[in-house]
Amino acid sequence: MDKRFCLDEKDIYILLNEVKFDQSELGKAEDEMPEILKEKIKKNVPKKIRNRMYLKIAKRGAVAAAILLVLLMGAGTVSPVLAKNIPLVNSIFEILNIKFGHYEEYMPYSQLVNKSVTDSGITITITEALADDSKLILGYIISSQSRIDNLEVVGLSRFLKVNDSTVGGGVGAGQYLDDSTFMGSDQVSYSSPGASDRLKVDLNINDILGIKGKWNFAFTVSKDELVKNSSVFTPHCKVDLPDCLVTVDKIVFSPIDTTINFSGIYKDKNISAQTRAMEPFYTWVVFDDKGIELIDRGGSWGGNTNLPEGKDFKGNAQYEKANNIPQYLTIIPCRIIHAGGGGVSIDQSGQETPLTIKTKTPGESAQKIDGHFPFELTQGKMGNLIIKDIKTANNETVVRYTAEGKAPYLQGSKLHIKNAAGEYVTPKQYIKRDEEHPNEFTMVFPALEGNQQYSVSTSRFENIDFMEELKIMIELR
Amino acid sequence: MEINGSNYVTQIKKKNIRALESAMDKYGNLVYGIVRNMLNAGGSRPYIEECINDVFLAVWNNIESFDETKGDFKCWIAAISKYKAIDYQKKLCKQNSVEWFEAGELYDELTTENIVVRKENRKELLAAIQDMNEQDREIFIRRYFLAEDIEYIARSFSVNRNVVDQRLSRGRKFLKEKLVLKGEIL
């Protein structure tokens, strides 16, 4: 019907204004909705709206930081912990750790800030911070009388200055504790180390998702504790990628994570930065000396402030902390074509410019959950996932699965569950790797309803070029 | 902001979720009645809840399409409920490999006039439908977007079914002429 007409839904809803039902006809159509159904709908619709908004906004932000999308996918689940019950010190990292799983490393190194500013009915509290030579991590709480939606994407980095210089891109995560309280953490990279062990931090916020105000903070954060417990290697290895030459400048094994810092030169210098942001981007898949993939925590590529001499760009890639320093690392570049739709560039003043992005949406392999296990889902040239079992108990559904192929963790992170309408079910707890068996994973979802049909799906990775031929080995001595 | 009978549409436009909740309270029974009536066959029943969710999500996502100068919100949400329920009927028939009879009938009607429009010309199509005379337009939308039965439309307009047939035929011809004139028909 409408397909033959090729109208968008939006157009059809415009046309539906023309229908003038007789009021008595509508009166007859009404039927008392059962109370239990009414409650469910009033609960589910707002929840779906919030989830969709996160995805929509996260997709727009994908240009700036792909990892942000991954972290935001899970946002929106209300923690059972109420704001009034939160102990202040380390609370944010503790709570985020439950959902995202890697914040516990921050706790021993976080420093209490505990500064609050109230304006326009919103109180922002910077609770804690930690820093090393190149990054600053802040924990914060935003509270207001009524709910402010979409705080997952508020991003404090554009308001930040470290040692009087603006900072590079950031990644963040957060969640609502209740309707009036949001708790988050932002990590930014900076390149203005200063002479002192203490970072001078200025955070002058003037806009919270359209609400204007003045929330100014000034404090210092010591980086000494993290720096003195870190091991730094400067390999200066080079990778010759199709459109740029990249040098691995520094690898830092710190108590909170592992960071690879790199810089490079573009082969074609005539392409604008904005155009480049829309082009396919690179990421590194890294393995330790036992062939175990390092768990990716995001990073950045680009930025032109404080560049090393003769370089066009710099960046960093972060991974979960290593328990031991390996003898060598193997790095495989990965060229990724954006899977999402459009993009938006946001300048320092918050001005948005729509951007057209080159995209390639990878196909999916999917199978309905019918109680028969194991089953296999192909991931194309990357390998496959084997779903070992899916069990529901204690109000949650746990999927246990194995990834076989070139980059098991990357592959394992692409497991999804969809409902009958094809909508993704947001995980309760993201991918967790079995420490003893690094190819085995679990992912936890809210309990799947027994009377509903669900399917498990995964990407076929057609948008990823896994460039094994360009892999490099870096010895760490 | 207090949500009341006069400001909930404005507040939904401002993306105030409380306003949508207020619309759920006010029109929940209407949406339920329409959806339940259309999805009451055995296999469709489990989708009633999902369909109602979709109706309210459609209201939220497309509130800008609601034109207060043209009609009232109650009619609009009722029309969306019908439209969504039909969509579910179609999907379920497809899923169960059952032919959706009315879809075939509608397809035939449209094929007689060969109204096939390229996607990029949808704006012209929308404008052409909006250019129809008021009653023809409503009959056309009820028939081709809400899949209402011709007899039922005739009863609603207090005319006999021949009149509806004629109006539909006139509407299709009007549309075809408009689009041919603009070179939009394939």
Coordinates of C-alpha atoms in Angstrom, one line a residue, chain B:
Chain B
M1 CA 5.0 22.6 33.8
E2 CA 1.6 21.3 34.5
I3 CA 0.1 19.3 31.7
N4 CA -3.5 19.8 30.9
G5 CA -6.1 19.3 28.2
S6 CA -5.0 22.3 26.2
N7 CA -1.2 22.1 26.3
Y8 CA -0.2 18.5 26.0
V9 CA 0.3 18.7 22.2
T10 CA 2.6 21.7 22.6
Q11 CA 4.4 19.9 25.4
I12 CA 4.9 16.7 23.4
K13 CA 6.4 19.0 20.7
K14 CA 8.8 20.3 23.3
K15 CA 9.6 16.6 24.0
N16 CA 8.1 16.7 27.5
I17 CA 7.6 13.0 28.3
R18 CA 5.0 13.8 30.9
A19 CA 2.8 15.2 28.2
L20 CA 3.0 11.9 26.3
E21 CA 2.0 10.1 29.5
S22 CA -0.9 12.5 29.8
A23 CA -1.9 11.5 26.2
M24 CA -1.6 7.9 27.2
D25 CA -4.1 8.5 30.0
K26 CA -6.5 10.4 27.8
Y27 CA -6.4 8.2 24.7
G28 CA -5.2 4.9 26.0
N29 CA -8.7 3.3 25.8
L30 CA -9.3 4.6 22.3
V31 CA -5.9 3.3 21.0
Y32 CA -6.5 0.0 22.8
G33 CA -10.0 -0.3 21.4
I34 CA -9.0 0.2 17.8
V35 CA -5.8 -1.9 18.0
R36 CA -7.6 -4.7 19.8
N37 CA -10.5 -4.7 17.4
M38 CA -8.1 -5.1 14.5
L39 CA -5.6 -7.5 16.0
N40 CA -8.1 -9.7 17.8
A41 CA -7.6 -12.8 15.7
G42 CA -5.8 -15.6 17.6
G43 CA -2.3 -15.2 16.2
S44 CA -2.3 -11.5 16.3
R45 CA -3.4 -11.0 19.9
P46 CA 0.1 -11.1 21.4
Y47 CA 1.1 -8.1 19.3
I48 CA -1.6 -5.8 20.7
E49 CA 0.7 -4.5 23.4
E50 CA 3.6 -4.0 21.0
C51 CA 1.3 -2.2 18.5
I52 CA 0.0 0.2 21.2
N53 CA 3.6 0.9 22.1
D54 CA 4.3 1.7 18.5
V55 CA 1.3 4.1 18.3
F56 CA 2.5 6.2 21.1
L57 CA 6.1 6.1 19.9
A58 CA 4.8 7.2 16.5
V59 CA 3.0 10.1 18.1
W60 CA 6.2 11.1 20.0
N61 CA 8.5 10.8 16.9
N62 CA 6.1 12.4 14.5
I63 CA 4.2 15.0 16.5
E64 CA 5.5 17.7 14.1
S65 CA 3.3 16.0 11.4
F66 CA 0.2 16.8 13.5
D67 CA -1.6 19.8 12.1
E68 CA -3.8 21.5 14.8
T69 CA -5.4 23.7 12.1
K70 CA -6.8 20.7 10.2
G71 CA -8.2 18.4 12.8
D72 CA -8.2 17.3 16.4
F73 CA -5.6 15.1 18.1
K74 CA -8.2 12.4 18.9
C75 CA -8.9 11.8 15.2
W76 CA -5.2 11.8 14.4
I77 CA -4.2 9.3 17.1
A78 CA -7.1 7.1 16.1
A79 CA -5.9 7.2 12.4
I80 CA -2.4 6.3 13.6
S81 CA -3.8 3.4 15.6
K82 CA -5.6 2.0 12.6
Y83 CA -2.5 2.6 10.4
K84 CA -0.2 0.8 12.8
A85 CA -2.6 -2.1 13.4
I86 CA -2.9 -2.6 9.6
D87 CA 0.9 -2.6 9.4
Y88 CA 1.0 -5.4 12.1
Q89 CA -1.7 -7.4 10.2
K90 CA 0.4 -7.2 7.1
K91 CA 3.6 -8.2 8.8
L92 CA 2.0 -11.1 10.6
C93 CA 0.4 -12.3 7.3
K94 CA 3.8 -12.1 5.6
Q95 CA 5.4 -13.9 8.5
N96 CA 2.9 -16.7 8.4
S97 CA 2.9 -16.8 4.5
V98 CA -0.8 -15.9 4.5
E99 CA -1.9 -13.5 1.8
W100 CA -3.3 -10.3 3.1
F101 CA -6.5 -10.2 1.1
E102 CA -7.2 -6.5 1.2
A103 CA -3.6 -5.7 0.2
G104 CA -4.2 -7.6 -3.0
E105 CA -7.4 -5.8 -3.6
L106 CA -5.8 -2.5 -3.1
Y107 CA -2.9 -3.4 -5.2
D108 CA -5.3 -4.2 -8.1
E109 CA -7.1 -0.9 -7.7
L110 CA -3.9 1.1 -7.9
T111 CA -2.5 -1.0 -10.7
T112 CA -5.5 -0.2 -12.9
E113 CA -4.2 3.4 -12.9
N114 CA -0.6 2.4 -12.9
I115 CA 0.3 4.7 -10.0
V116 CA 3.9 3.8 -9.3
V117 CA 6.0 6.7 -8.1
R118 CA 9.7 6.8 -7.7
K119 CA 10.8 7.3 -4.1
E120 CA 12.6 10.6 -4.9
N121 CA 9.2 12.0 -6.1
R122 CA 7.4 11.4 -2.9
K123 CA 7.1 15.1 -2.2
E124 CA 5.2 15.6 -5.5
L125 CA 3.0 12.7 -4.6
L126 CA 2.2 14.1 -1.2
A127 CA 1.5 17.5 -2.8
A128 CA -0.8 15.9 -5.4
I129 CA -2.8 14.0 -2.7
Q130 CA -3.1 17.2 -0.8
D131 CA -4.4 19.0 -3.9
M132 CA -7.4 16.6 -4.2
N133 CA -10.8 18.0 -3.1
E134 CA -11.4 17.6 0.6
Q135 CA -13.8 14.7 0.5
D136 CA -12.1 12.8 -2.3
R137 CA -8.8 13.1 -0.3
E138 CA -10.3 11.7 2.9
I139 CA -11.9 8.8 1.1
F140 CA -8.6 8.2 -0.7
I141 CA -6.6 8.2 2.5
R142 CA -9.1 6.0 4.4
R143 CA -9.1 3.5 1.5
Y144 CA -5.4 3.4 0.6
F145 CA -3.7 4.2 3.9
L146 CA -6.1 2.9 6.5
A147 CA -7.4 0.0 4.3
E148 CA -11.0 0.8 5.2
D149 CA -13.6 -1.3 3.5
I150 CA -15.6 0.6 0.8
E151 CA -18.9 -0.3 2.4
Y152 CA -17.6 1.1 5.7
I153 CA -16.4 4.3 4.1
A154 CA -19.8 4.7 2.4
R155 CA -21.6 4.3 5.7
S156 CA -19.3 6.9 7.3
F157 CA -20.0 9.4 4.6
S158 CA -23.7 8.4 4.4
V159 CA -23.5 7.7 0.7
N160 CA -23.8 4.4 -1.2
R161 CA -20.8 2.4 -2.3
N162 CA -21.0 3.5 -5.9
V163 CA -20.3 7.0 -4.8
V164 CA -17.2 5.9 -2.9
D165 CA -16.1 3.9 -5.9
Q166 CA -16.5 6.9 -8.2
R167 CA -14.7 9.1 -5.8
L168 CA -11.8 6.7 -5.5
S169 CA -11.6 6.3 -9.3
R170 CA -11.7 10.1 -9.6
G171 CA -9.0 10.4 -7.0
R172 CA -6.7 7.9 -8.8
K173 CA -7.2 9.7 -12.1
F174 CA -6.6 13.0 -10.6
L175 CA -3.4 11.8 -9.0
K176 CA -2.3 10.2 -12.2
E177 CA -2.9 13.3 -14.2
K178 CA -1.1 15.5 -11.8
L179 CA 1.9 13.2 -11.7
V180 CA 2.0 12.6 -15.4
L181 CA 1.9 16.3 -16.0
K182 CA 4.9 16.7 -13.7
G183 CA 6.6 13.7 -15.4
E184 CA 6.6 11.8 -12.1
I185 CA 4.9 8.5 -13.1
L186 CA 7.2 5.7 -14.0

